[in-house]
Amino acid sequence: MSITSAGIVGIIASLIGLGFAWYQRTFVLSQPEGTDEMKHIAKAIQRGAQAFLSREYRAIGIFVAIVTVALLILSQVSSLPWQTALAFLLGALASGLAGYMGMYIAVRANVRTTQAASESLNKGLRVAFSSGTVMGSIVVSLALLGVSVLFIVFTNMLDDPTIVASALAGFGFGGTSIAIFARVGGGIYTKAADVGADLVGKTEVGIPEDDPRNPATIADNVGDNVGDVAGMGSDLFESYASSIIAAISLATFSTLFQAEGTRVAHQVFPILVAAAGIIIGIGASFLVRTEEGANQEQLLGSLRLGVYSASGAVVVAIIGLQIWLGLSSSISIATIAGLIGGVAIGYFTEYFTADTYKPTQQLSASAEGGTGIVIIRGLALGMMSTLAPVIVIVIVTLVAINYAGLYGVAIAAVGMLSTLGITLATDAYGPVADNAGGIAEMAHLPEEVRNRTDALDSLGNTTAATGKGFAIGSAAMTALALMAAFINALNPNVDASEVVVYILDAPLVTGFFIGAMLPYIFSALTMVAVGNAAQEIVEEVRRQFRELGIMEGKGEPDYERCVAISTDSAIREMILPGAIAVAVPVGIALITWLGDGGVVEQYINENTLIGVLIGSLISAFMLAVMMANAGGAWDNAKKYIEAGNYGGKGSEAHTASVVGDTVGDPFKDTSGPSLNILIKLLAIVSLVIAPLLVDVVDIQAIPRDGVAAEVQTIDEPDAEVIVDEATEEAAADDTAETATEDAETDGEGETATEESGG
Amino acid sequence: MSITSAGIVGIIASLIGLGFAWYQRTFVLSQPEGTDEMKHIAKAIQRGAQAFLSREYRAIGIFVAIVTVALLILSQVSSLPWQTALAFLLGALASGLAGYMGMYIAVRANVRTTQAASESLNKGLRVAFSSGTVMGSIVVSLALLGVSVLFIVFTNMLDDPTIVASALAGFGFGGTSIAIFARVGGGIYTKAADVGADLVGKTEVGIPEDDPRNPATIADNVGDNVGDVAGMGSDLFESYASSIIAAISLATFSTLFQAEGTRVAHQVFPILVAAAGIIIGIGASFLVRTEEGANQEQLLGSLRLGVYSASGAVVVAIIGLQIWLGLSSSISIATIAGLIGGVAIGYFTEYFTADTYKPTQQLSASAEGGTGIVIIRGLALGMMSTLAPVIVIVIVTLVAINYAGLYGVAIAAVGMLSTLGITLATDAYGPVADNAGGIAEMAHLPEEVRNRTDALDSLGNTTAATGKGFAIGSAAMTALALMAAFINALNPNVDASEVVVYILDAPLVTGFFIGAMLPYIFSALTMVAVGNAAQEIVEEVRRQFRELGIMEGKGEPDYERCVAISTDSAIREMILPGAIAVAVPVGIALITWLGDGGVVEQYINENTLIGVLIGSLISAFMLAVMMANAGGAWDNAKKYIEAGNYGGKGSEAHTASVVGDTVGDPFKDTSGPSLNILIKLLAIVSLVIAPLLVDVVDIQAIPRDGVAAEVQTIDEPDAEVIVDEATEEAAADDTAETATEDAETDGEGETATEESGG
């Protein structure tokens, strides 16, 4: 299958996905909105979300404009193609659009879910889940559409593989740029509003969550949408697009595929897998329905039925495509390993954070020992929970590389994300159900309705935790694939697996340290940002309660002001962490480019960047998993106690667990998820600016053939000797086999020991 | 200077150090012990500490015996020398002895410090600091003595550099084995007793700290000694010994030094620097004295005078030795860079944790926002505080490697630790002053005495924080140097800086992940261990208050039981984390050794181990700095509030800050410091078992000459082509210069682009 045909298949699948999204959108919007009061509340949430996104996109727009211009300027003074700038712009637009559309439907589905839930649980689930599928479909369709179109255009326009990789990566870079700000800004907004609403409302005034008298309650509900819907959407948009881009790039670079004549087949494979995934996801989404009076288990079962059926069908599609394209079965093994890995990480995340399992139950029990203990135990739980996802990532990576080389890592990521349409649907469903409950409370609907929305909401919490694990796992695999593509782009004449570095090189080693530090600095900034923003909300809410006489029934709360404050502070606080994430890799790359040949090169060069990528990837992965799982476990430990365990509401254990939840909020909803984007951003920025570096760096390679590496070790520090030896060796025996054996012996250091061993 | 002469200088300096320690010990023991009540209390602490150390050493003894036997068996079936086993045993004995002697004097100096403080502040400082110098001198003297003796013996007995490195590393391994258990066990003991004493005593019963009615108060005072004295002593014993061993090993491996004929001079340099440091430290310790009525600033100034004078004198000694040995001035630059780096890290640690600076003051202020906020801010502070030490380590590493290669990293670590004698004295002084205050309280001494011991104690908190930063920084540099020595040991025929690895190799990349995870798992285990042990103490203390009628004056508290429980649980809980730390590198090495040539090799091999070493080093460094500084800042934020700020004692801010301190306790005194040893242990174990691996691994190298690397890139995946090309190149031009230029062009990928770029 040619590149153009595969691209067209990708485009067709994307259009079908968009058509399905439109169909589901129409279904959702056709549902009744309920009473006037409900409509009134929903309108306020819509206005707030709209206002935030407009402000946020305007701020990001400036950034996007600056970067586009910078990329254009760079394309004039270096070998960076202008197409990168175009792709960047398109990626930013597509990512922004995906986030916007997802939120558009979410803030309209919430009230309709409430209304539907007042009729039946199944109807409620259907409306909420349908709005999730709108989001899921739009994200995967826009991503695949963009990649497919650019893939056809760029491979026809450009021919140097590093240039093609850079241009394609521009699309992913555009997506990540939106994502980093959307995740950080949305994350700050949602947690600041949540903490602000709770701290004054629940703790100081003593009114329940979502009480309409709380001035921050609308902001709180807006927050669910801007953080968990728009932020998560942009995040996974980018993972999805970048995993495909990385796979295409690595297939393009591969000298093995070139030699075999399978390059094009390997290039189109990820596009076709993604296309199949979209179509299968649509089919599987029709399986999600439940019976009236279904319990938590059954509700979860119905969502799982959708996800697992889609996974099963995708496995069949992967194998079919591999056979049809005439590829080795090892390609299927790598792809399926990724798919299974994604499901496994989701499962382990649930194990560590759901109150149906031991870890969270023990955390609840520890709350009886007081606040200090519950914090220590929660942190320990989060740290311990890194074990399972690391093992999964390690196994997937080992299988992927051993079966399909570094291309295997990229297609493992593609495989992991192949069911994203439906996975994201179950994830985006959560905030809608959460909002639906809020609206039911604010509109004083009967308890029966509230119980149904509670059931839907509680389900959303579980899927949100699973979704977070999935987002981190796929981000790690994607970042690893992008990193491989970047390293390969620096020396496009060899296979990525053949690239060697001096492992104790000063810039590399110091790059490891700097990279490992970045997630810590980034998390510190975002955690403090939440605190600062929350503080502003708290003061405003206190002021309103004090001045407006809300509790005495004399005045109405001013929701708009809280929304405006949340918006302002989130936008302000997102700038620094977002800028750092972009500035570090760009800065190192520019220093490398400009410092070539000078004394600076000894201290900072391309190896610094490679070190930063590796260091940040592994450090951020641990921190992100720790934060997400500790946060999720604290949240559920609190709910477990509220459900009547260990003294229930109002007990000392409950007070302790509430503090745990407060600490966990920025962990799991702001800092943790933002780290996913940080690592992808660092890697994709590097890939984008690889053409700048390729002319100034000396990336070395040693061929490796098959399983056992062929060693070409040169033991002497003096160049003269090497040449002499090489000549002697070549003269002594002209066949490659013997030469290789000689080299291997050298590598083991047996021959030379006597020379320098005394 | 010959190896033997330098070794003898090292031995003489060590003996002088030991003589000084004996002199100081005699001085301390000659001081009066005060009243019978004081003697009674001191005896209880002595008995408790003695009991713990006996139990701990018995447990560790079993471990040491097993490892010694295992090393002996390995020496029969592999190329591992039997000398490694001997050195291991000696290292374990020396480290254990250093810890024991430090604690022996500390638990006798405490009561004498109390008595001296009842006379004057200066006398109190002198007694406490003198006991610190006993500890400091013993640690550095025993370490240098062991290394010097083994250096003479092993270099005369053995000649393969890998074998010599392994045998010497055995001494460091013995030291670390004691250290890991002593740090973890002591850390668990001290925090369990502390938390247990505070939680019931202060919070539930409402009696002040160190109240003699609290059954856990003796255990609490014992804990200060077993954790902060014995644990810290064993930790730094090992850093000190290992940095010298790493420097000797890297000098031995260096092909450059061999070619220059400066190998021996480079080998003896670290020994001589250490010897000079010991003598200078002794002299500088006499500068530490203060006037009566000195304030905190002046007390700190007097300690600093000692440390800074020693640093200045060591700089002069380093330059003098370098010139005398005829070495390049770049050797002095690298060594002094390390020395300055150590001071800088100490300063930044103080900046982030002392209440005289903004970060901790802001943390105190945030306590007004409640417990959740103070926890979030403290974690953010800890994360942000990684910035400064990382920058310091990065600069020191860059300078060291660029000036003196990887040998530079090792001598930078030697330089950093050259003033350890006196640095450790200021550090070990802390627990003695803390104990002195406890004894003053328990023995109902007049307020004036208590005020003096408080001043001494408060000073100890500052030096403890600085000491922790120093311990982490020197551990990172030492681990890096050991890692370089290990990698070099795998291919002893090349310079460590010439060793290359496939940067995207599957075992290496997955090793990074596993390595980065280890500190998280390790910290989770140790944090939970503290919780478990504390829980047992809490229950025992509650039982005693309930059953013995202590508060009604009817019965006496049973101190011994609390000591016994702390001991039992600390010993039990230290086993798992300690065993993991040893088992992981040994396991990977054994799999690599046994799996050579099989299918396992594709998944786990020497690159896994290299990945684990790098991943754990950077991950543990961040986590250790974060934990130590967050913990230190919480502690001081609490004290700052207790000093009357933000509402003072009993305010809501105070309650919040107490929770912060509770969380910080295991952070700064158990998990954080244990991570130092984890990274050193992983690296030294690898170096010890390097002889096993050297026969089975293919460690490749590419020569690099001077500043710009000479590139010998082979662009073709097919071995036949390479040999042909090499022959052609060599045939075309026989001079090295032209061949190098050719290779460089290849490396930049210009020539080959057309072949595979389409």
PDB file of N, CA, C and O in Angstrom, chain A residues 476 479 483 508 510-520 522 581 584-585 608-624 675-683 686, chain B residues 512-513 516 520 618-619 622:
ATOM      1  N   ALA A 476       4.730   7.987  28.611  1.00  0.00           N
ATOM      2  CA  ALA A 476       6.096   7.473  28.749  1.00  0.00           C
ATOM      3  C   ALA A 476       6.526   6.748  27.482  1.00  0.00           C
ATOM      4  O   ALA A 476       7.638   6.946  26.983  1.00  0.00           O
ATOM      5  N   ALA A 479       6.977   9.324  24.689  1.00  0.00           N
ATOM      6  CA  ALA A 479       8.186  10.124  24.880  1.00  0.00           C
ATOM      7  C   ALA A 479       9.430   9.307  24.542  1.00  0.00           C
ATOM      8  O   ALA A 479      10.362   9.812  23.923  1.00  0.00           O
ATOM      9  N   MET A 483      11.984  10.238  21.665  1.00  0.00           N
ATOM     10  CA  MET A 483      13.392  10.385  21.992  1.00  0.00           C
ATOM     11  C   MET A 483      14.234   9.566  21.016  1.00  0.00           C
ATOM     12  O   MET A 483      15.260  10.032  20.516  1.00  0.00           O
ATOM     13  N   LEU A 508      26.484  14.607  28.998  1.00  0.00           N
ATOM     14  CA  LEU A 508      25.419  13.613  29.126  1.00  0.00           C
ATOM     15  C   LEU A 508      25.058  13.389  30.592  1.00  0.00           C
ATOM     16  O   LEU A 508      23.883  13.443  30.978  1.00  0.00           O
ATOM     17  N   THR A 510      25.672  15.243  33.223  1.00  0.00           N
ATOM     18  CA  THR A 510      25.046  16.404  33.865  1.00  0.00           C
ATOM     19  C   THR A 510      23.647  16.623  33.304  1.00  0.00           C
ATOM     20  O   THR A 510      22.759  17.096  34.008  1.00  0.00           O
ATOM     21  N   GLY A 511      23.445  16.260  32.023  1.00  0.00           N
ATOM     22  CA  GLY A 511      22.091  16.319  31.446  1.00  0.00           C
ATOM     23  C   GLY A 511      21.123  15.423  32.212  1.00  0.00           C
ATOM     24  O   GLY A 511      19.971  15.802  32.455  1.00  0.00           O
ATOM     25  N   PHE A 512      21.597  14.242  32.603  1.00  0.00           N
ATOM     26  CA  PHE A 512      20.748  13.343  33.408  1.00  0.00           C
ATOM     27  C   PHE A 512      20.248  14.066  34.664  1.00  0.00           C
ATOM     28  O   PHE A 512      19.068  14.004  35.008  1.00  0.00           O
ATOM     29  N   PHE A 513      21.181  14.718  35.340  1.00  0.00           N
ATOM     30  CA  PHE A 513      20.801  15.397  36.593  1.00  0.00           C
ATOM     31  C   PHE A 513      19.814  16.538  36.328  1.00  0.00           C
ATOM     32  O   PHE A 513      18.814  16.689  37.036  1.00  0.00           O
ATOM     33  N   ILE A 514      20.123  17.343  35.308  1.00  0.00           N
ATOM     34  CA  ILE A 514      19.230  18.468  35.009  1.00  0.00           C
ATOM     35  C   ILE A 514      17.851  17.941  34.616  1.00  0.00           C
ATOM     36  O   ILE A 514      16.818  18.449  35.060  1.00  0.00           O
ATOM     37  N   GLY A 515      17.854  16.905  33.780  1.00  0.00           N
ATOM     38  CA  GLY A 515      16.580  16.330  33.352  1.00  0.00           C
ATOM     39  C   GLY A 515      15.780  15.809  34.530  1.00  0.00           C
ATOM     40  O   GLY A 515      14.570  16.049  34.638  1.00  0.00           O
ATOM     41  N   ALA A 516      16.438  15.106  35.432  1.00  0.00           N
ATOM     42  CA  ALA A 516      15.738  14.535  36.582  1.00  0.00           C
ATOM     43  C   ALA A 516      15.186  15.630  37.492  1.00  0.00           C
ATOM     44  O   ALA A 516      14.179  15.443  38.178  1.00  0.00           O
ATOM     45  N   MET A 517      15.851  16.773  37.484  1.00  0.00           N
ATOM     46  CA  MET A 517      15.418  17.880  38.341  1.00  0.00           C
ATOM     47  C   MET A 517      14.179  18.583  37.787  1.00  0.00           C
ATOM     48  O   MET A 517      13.331  19.066  38.555  1.00  0.00           O
ATOM     49  N   LEU A 518      14.083  18.671  36.456  1.00  0.00           N
ATOM     50  CA  LEU A 518      12.990  19.447  35.858  1.00  0.00           C
ATOM     51  C   LEU A 518      11.599  19.100  36.393  1.00  0.00           C
ATOM     52  O   LEU A 518      10.829  19.998  36.733  1.00  0.00           O
ATOM     53  N   PRO A 519      11.246  17.813  36.462  1.00  0.00           N
ATOM     54  CA  PRO A 519       9.903  17.504  36.976  1.00  0.00           C
ATOM     55  C   PRO A 519       9.681  18.005  38.406  1.00  0.00           C
ATOM     56  O   PRO A 519       8.554  18.361  38.763  1.00  0.00           O
ATOM     57  N   TYR A 520      10.752  18.017  39.194  1.00  0.00           N
ATOM     58  CA  TYR A 520      10.609  18.493  40.576  1.00  0.00           C
ATOM     59  C   TYR A 520      10.322  20.000  40.595  1.00  0.00           C
ATOM     60  O   TYR A 520       9.443  20.461  41.322  1.00  0.00           O
ATOM     61  N   PHE A 522       9.138  21.761  38.121  1.00  0.00           N
ATOM     62  CA  PHE A 522       7.843  21.945  37.469  1.00  0.00           C
ATOM     63  C   PHE A 522       6.701  21.656  38.453  1.00  0.00           C
ATOM     64  O   PHE A 522       5.741  22.430  38.554  1.00  0.00           O
ATOM     65  N   ALA A 581       9.099  24.629  30.423  1.00  0.00           N
ATOM     66  CA  ALA A 581       9.068  23.359  29.703  1.00  0.00           C
ATOM     67  C   ALA A 581       9.514  23.533  28.257  1.00  0.00           C
ATOM     68  O   ALA A 581      10.174  22.658  27.694  1.00  0.00           O
ATOM     69  N   VAL A 584      13.687  25.109  28.146  1.00  0.00           N
ATOM     70  CA  VAL A 584      14.864  24.279  28.445  1.00  0.00           C
ATOM     71  C   VAL A 584      15.392  23.532  27.212  1.00  0.00           C
ATOM     72  O   VAL A 584      16.566  23.678  26.857  1.00  0.00           O
ATOM     73  N   PRO A 585      14.547  22.744  26.530  1.00  0.00           N
ATOM     74  CA  PRO A 585      15.115  22.035  25.376  1.00  0.00           C
ATOM     75  C   PRO A 585      15.534  22.984  24.259  1.00  0.00           C
ATOM     76  O   PRO A 585      16.574  22.787  23.624  1.00  0.00           O
ATOM     77  N   THR A 608      23.997  16.837  26.252  1.00  0.00           N
ATOM     78  CA  THR A 608      23.236  17.423  27.355  1.00  0.00           C
ATOM     79  C   THR A 608      21.746  17.210  27.109  1.00  0.00           C
ATOM     80  O   THR A 608      20.994  16.810  28.006  1.00  0.00           O
ATOM     81  N   LEU A 609      21.344  17.482  25.864  1.00  0.00           N
ATOM     82  CA  LEU A 609      19.922  17.357  25.535  1.00  0.00           C
ATOM     83  C   LEU A 609      19.459  15.911  25.653  1.00  0.00           C
ATOM     84  O   LEU A 609      18.390  15.628  26.208  1.00  0.00           O
ATOM     85  N   ILE A 610      20.290  14.992  25.158  1.00  0.00           N
ATOM     86  CA  ILE A 610      19.931  13.570  25.286  1.00  0.00           C
ATOM     87  C   ILE A 610      19.820  13.202  26.769  1.00  0.00           C
ATOM     88  O   ILE A 610      18.876  12.525  27.187  1.00  0.00           O
ATOM     89  N   GLY A 611      20.754  13.676  27.557  1.00  0.00           N
ATOM     90  CA  GLY A 611      20.713  13.414  28.998  1.00  0.00           C
ATOM     91  C   GLY A 611      19.463  13.982  29.649  1.00  0.00           C
ATOM     92  O   GLY A 611      18.808  13.323  30.461  1.00  0.00           O
ATOM     93  N   VAL A 612      19.119  15.207  29.253  1.00  0.00           N
ATOM     94  CA  VAL A 612      17.921  15.844  29.819  1.00  0.00           C
ATOM     95  C   VAL A 612      16.668  15.039  29.450  1.00  0.00           C
ATOM     96  O   VAL A 612      15.789  14.824  30.293  1.00  0.00           O
ATOM     97  N   LEU A 613      16.609  14.581  28.225  1.00  0.00           N
ATOM     98  CA  LEU A 613      15.428  13.813  27.803  1.00  0.00           C
ATOM     99  C   LEU A 613      15.296  12.537  28.623  1.00  0.00           C
ATOM    100  O   LEU A 613      14.206  12.213  29.120  1.00  0.00           O
ATOM    101  N   ILE A 614      16.401  11.811  28.769  1.00  0.00           N
ATOM    102  CA  ILE A 614      16.344  10.548  29.514  1.00  0.00           C
ATOM    103  C   ILE A 614      16.076  10.817  30.995  1.00  0.00           C
ATOM    104  O   ILE A 614      15.201  10.203  31.610  1.00  0.00           O
ATOM    105  N   GLY A 615      16.826  11.760  31.558  1.00  0.00           N
ATOM    106  CA  GLY A 615      16.659  12.057  32.982  1.00  0.00           C
ATOM    107  C   GLY A 615      15.253  12.508  33.315  1.00  0.00           C
ATOM    108  O   GLY A 615      14.653  12.054  34.293  1.00  0.00           O
ATOM    109  N   SER A 616      14.697  13.377  32.485  1.00  0.00           N
ATOM    110  CA  SER A 616      13.357  13.883  32.784  1.00  0.00           C
ATOM    111  C   SER A 616      12.316  12.796  32.586  1.00  0.00           C
ATOM    112  O   SER A 616      11.353  12.694  33.345  1.00  0.00           O
ATOM    113  N   LEU A 617      12.527  11.963  31.570  1.00  0.00           N
ATOM    114  CA  LEU A 617      11.540  10.906  31.316  1.00  0.00           C
ATOM    115  C   LEU A 617      11.392   9.996  32.529  1.00  0.00           C
ATOM    116  O   LEU A 617      10.279   9.778  33.032  1.00  0.00           O
ATOM    117  N   ILE A 618      12.512   9.482  33.020  1.00  0.00           N
ATOM    118  CA  ILE A 618      12.386   8.515  34.110  1.00  0.00           C
ATOM    119  C   ILE A 618      11.995   9.196  35.421  1.00  0.00           C
ATOM    120  O   ILE A 618      11.204   8.672  36.186  1.00  0.00           O
ATOM    121  N   SER A 619      12.516  10.395  35.642  1.00  0.00           N
ATOM    122  CA  SER A 619      12.179  11.087  36.887  1.00  0.00           C
ATOM    123  C   SER A 619      10.706  11.487  36.892  1.00  0.00           C
ATOM    124  O   SER A 619       9.990  11.307  37.880  1.00  0.00           O
ATOM    125  N   ALA A 620      10.242  12.026  35.768  1.00  0.00           N
ATOM    126  CA  ALA A 620       8.846  12.477  35.697  1.00  0.00           C
ATOM    127  C   ALA A 620       7.878  11.311  35.778  1.00  0.00           C
ATOM    128  O   ALA A 620       6.801  11.416  36.373  1.00  0.00           O
ATOM    129  N   PHE A 621       8.270  10.195  35.178  1.00  0.00           N
ATOM    130  CA  PHE A 621       7.379   9.035  35.207  1.00  0.00           C
ATOM    131  C   PHE A 621       7.126   8.602  36.651  1.00  0.00           C
ATOM    132  O   PHE A 621       5.979   8.398  37.060  1.00  0.00           O
ATOM    133  N   MET A 622       8.204   8.488  37.432  1.00  0.00           N
ATOM    134  CA  MET A 622       8.054   8.074  38.831  1.00  0.00           C
ATOM    135  C   MET A 622       7.191   9.083  39.603  1.00  0.00           C
ATOM    136  O   MET A 622       6.264   8.727  40.314  1.00  0.00           O
ATOM    137  N   LEU A 623       7.545  10.349  39.429  1.00  0.00           N
ATOM    138  CA  LEU A 623       6.851  11.393  40.185  1.00  0.00           C
ATOM    139  C   LEU A 623       5.372  11.458  39.789  1.00  0.00           C
ATOM    140  O   LEU A 623       4.492  11.594  40.644  1.00  0.00           O
ATOM    141  N   ALA A 624       5.104  11.332  38.494  1.00  0.00           N
ATOM    142  CA  ALA A 624       3.724  11.422  38.013  1.00  0.00           C
ATOM    143  C   ALA A 624       2.883  10.270  38.549  1.00  0.00           C
ATOM    144  O   ALA A 624       1.757  10.469  39.030  1.00  0.00           O
ATOM    145  N   LEU A 675       2.982  16.514  34.244  1.00  0.00           N
ATOM    146  CA  LEU A 675       4.282  15.905  33.973  1.00  0.00           C
ATOM    147  C   LEU A 675       4.264  15.051  32.712  1.00  0.00           C
ATOM    148  O   LEU A 675       5.266  14.944  32.008  1.00  0.00           O
ATOM    149  N   ASN A 676       3.098  14.430  32.419  1.00  0.00           N
ATOM    150  CA  ASN A 676       2.975  13.661  31.167  1.00  0.00           C
ATOM    151  C   ASN A 676       3.368  14.522  29.983  1.00  0.00           C
ATOM    152  O   ASN A 676       4.022  14.080  29.048  1.00  0.00           O
ATOM    153  N   ILE A 677       2.862  15.741  30.023  1.00  0.00           N
ATOM    154  CA  ILE A 677       3.067  16.606  28.870  1.00  0.00           C
ATOM    155  C   ILE A 677       4.487  17.126  28.864  1.00  0.00           C
ATOM    156  O   ILE A 677       5.091  17.283  27.814  1.00  0.00           O
ATOM    157  N   LEU A 678       5.006  17.388  30.055  1.00  0.00           N
ATOM    158  CA  LEU A 678       6.390  17.867  30.141  1.00  0.00           C
ATOM    159  C   LEU A 678       7.339  16.944  29.381  1.00  0.00           C
ATOM    160  O   LEU A 678       8.139  17.392  28.560  1.00  0.00           O
ATOM    161  N   ILE A 679       7.245  15.633  29.650  1.00  0.00           N
ATOM    162  CA  ILE A 679       8.208  14.721  29.018  1.00  0.00           C
ATOM    163  C   ILE A 679       7.981  14.612  27.519  1.00  0.00           C
ATOM    164  O   ILE A 679       8.930  14.538  26.746  1.00  0.00           O
ATOM    165  N   LYS A 680       6.717  14.644  27.095  1.00  0.00           N
ATOM    166  CA  LYS A 680       6.469  14.581  25.653  1.00  0.00           C
ATOM    167  C   LYS A 680       6.953  15.859  24.984  1.00  0.00           C
ATOM    168  O   LYS A 680       7.517  15.843  23.894  1.00  0.00           O
ATOM    169  N   LEU A 681       6.710  16.982  25.664  1.00  0.00           N
ATOM    170  CA  LEU A 681       7.090  18.278  25.100  1.00  0.00           C
ATOM    171  C   LEU A 681       8.603  18.358  24.902  1.00  0.00           C
ATOM    172  O   LEU A 681       9.090  18.777  23.844  1.00  0.00           O
ATOM    173  N   LEU A 682       9.360  17.953  25.931  1.00  0.00           N
ATOM    174  CA  LEU A 682      10.816  17.993  25.824  1.00  0.00           C
ATOM    175  C   LEU A 682      11.287  17.180  24.615  1.00  0.00           C
ATOM    176  O   LEU A 682      12.137  17.622  23.841  1.00  0.00           O
ATOM    177  N   ALA A 683      10.681  15.998  24.446  1.00  0.00           N
ATOM    178  CA  ALA A 683      11.126  15.120  23.367  1.00  0.00           C
ATOM    179  C   ALA A 683      10.707  15.652  21.997  1.00  0.00           C
ATOM    180  O   ALA A 683      11.476  15.607  21.037  1.00  0.00           O
ATOM    181  N   SER A 686      12.693  18.631  20.853  1.00  0.00           N
ATOM    182  CA  SER A 686      14.004  18.190  20.395  1.00  0.00           C
ATOM    183  C   SER A 686      13.929  17.664  18.965  1.00  0.00           C
ATOM    184  O   SER A 686      14.786  17.963  18.133  1.00  0.00           O
TER     185      SER A 686
ATOM    186  N   PHE B 512      17.339   2.075  33.309  1.00  0.00           N
ATOM    187  CA  PHE B 512      17.073   3.437  33.799  1.00  0.00           C
ATOM    188  C   PHE B 512      15.777   3.466  34.617  1.00  0.00           C
ATOM    189  O   PHE B 512      15.718   4.045  35.701  1.00  0.00           O
ATOM    190  N   PHE B 513      14.734   2.865  34.064  1.00  0.00           N
ATOM    191  CA  PHE B 513      13.443   2.880  34.750  1.00  0.00           C
ATOM    192  C   PHE B 513      13.503   2.135  36.085  1.00  0.00           C
ATOM    193  O   PHE B 513      13.011   2.609  37.101  1.00  0.00           O
ATOM    194  N   ALA B 516      15.483   4.152  38.573  1.00  0.00           N
ATOM    195  CA  ALA B 516      14.751   5.320  39.078  1.00  0.00           C
ATOM    196  C   ALA B 516      13.660   4.909  40.057  1.00  0.00           C
ATOM    197  O   ALA B 516      13.295   5.670  40.961  1.00  0.00           O
ATOM    198  N   TYR B 520      12.207   4.986  45.174  1.00  0.00           N
ATOM    199  CA  TYR B 520      10.802   5.140  45.569  1.00  0.00           C
ATOM    200  C   TYR B 520      10.341   3.956  46.412  1.00  0.00           C
ATOM    201  O   TYR B 520       9.701   4.119  47.446  1.00  0.00           O
ATOM    202  N   ILE B 618      20.374   9.363  39.867  1.00  0.00           N
ATOM    203  CA  ILE B 618      19.712  10.663  39.683  1.00  0.00           C
ATOM    204  C   ILE B 618      18.368  10.712  40.392  1.00  0.00           C
ATOM    205  O   ILE B 618      17.997  11.728  40.968  1.00  0.00           O
ATOM    206  N   SER B 619      17.663   9.601  40.377  1.00  0.00           N
ATOM    207  CA  SER B 619      16.355   9.593  41.031  1.00  0.00           C
ATOM    208  C   SER B 619      16.517   9.731  42.545  1.00  0.00           C
ATOM    209  O   SER B 619      15.805  10.510  43.204  1.00  0.00           O
ATOM    210  N   MET B 622      17.521  13.360  43.730  1.00  0.00           N
ATOM    211  CA  MET B 622      16.397  14.305  43.805  1.00  0.00           C
ATOM    212  C   MET B 622      15.529  14.020  45.036  1.00  0.00           C
ATOM    213  O   MET B 622      15.168  14.905  45.795  1.00  0.00           O
TER     214      MET B 622
END
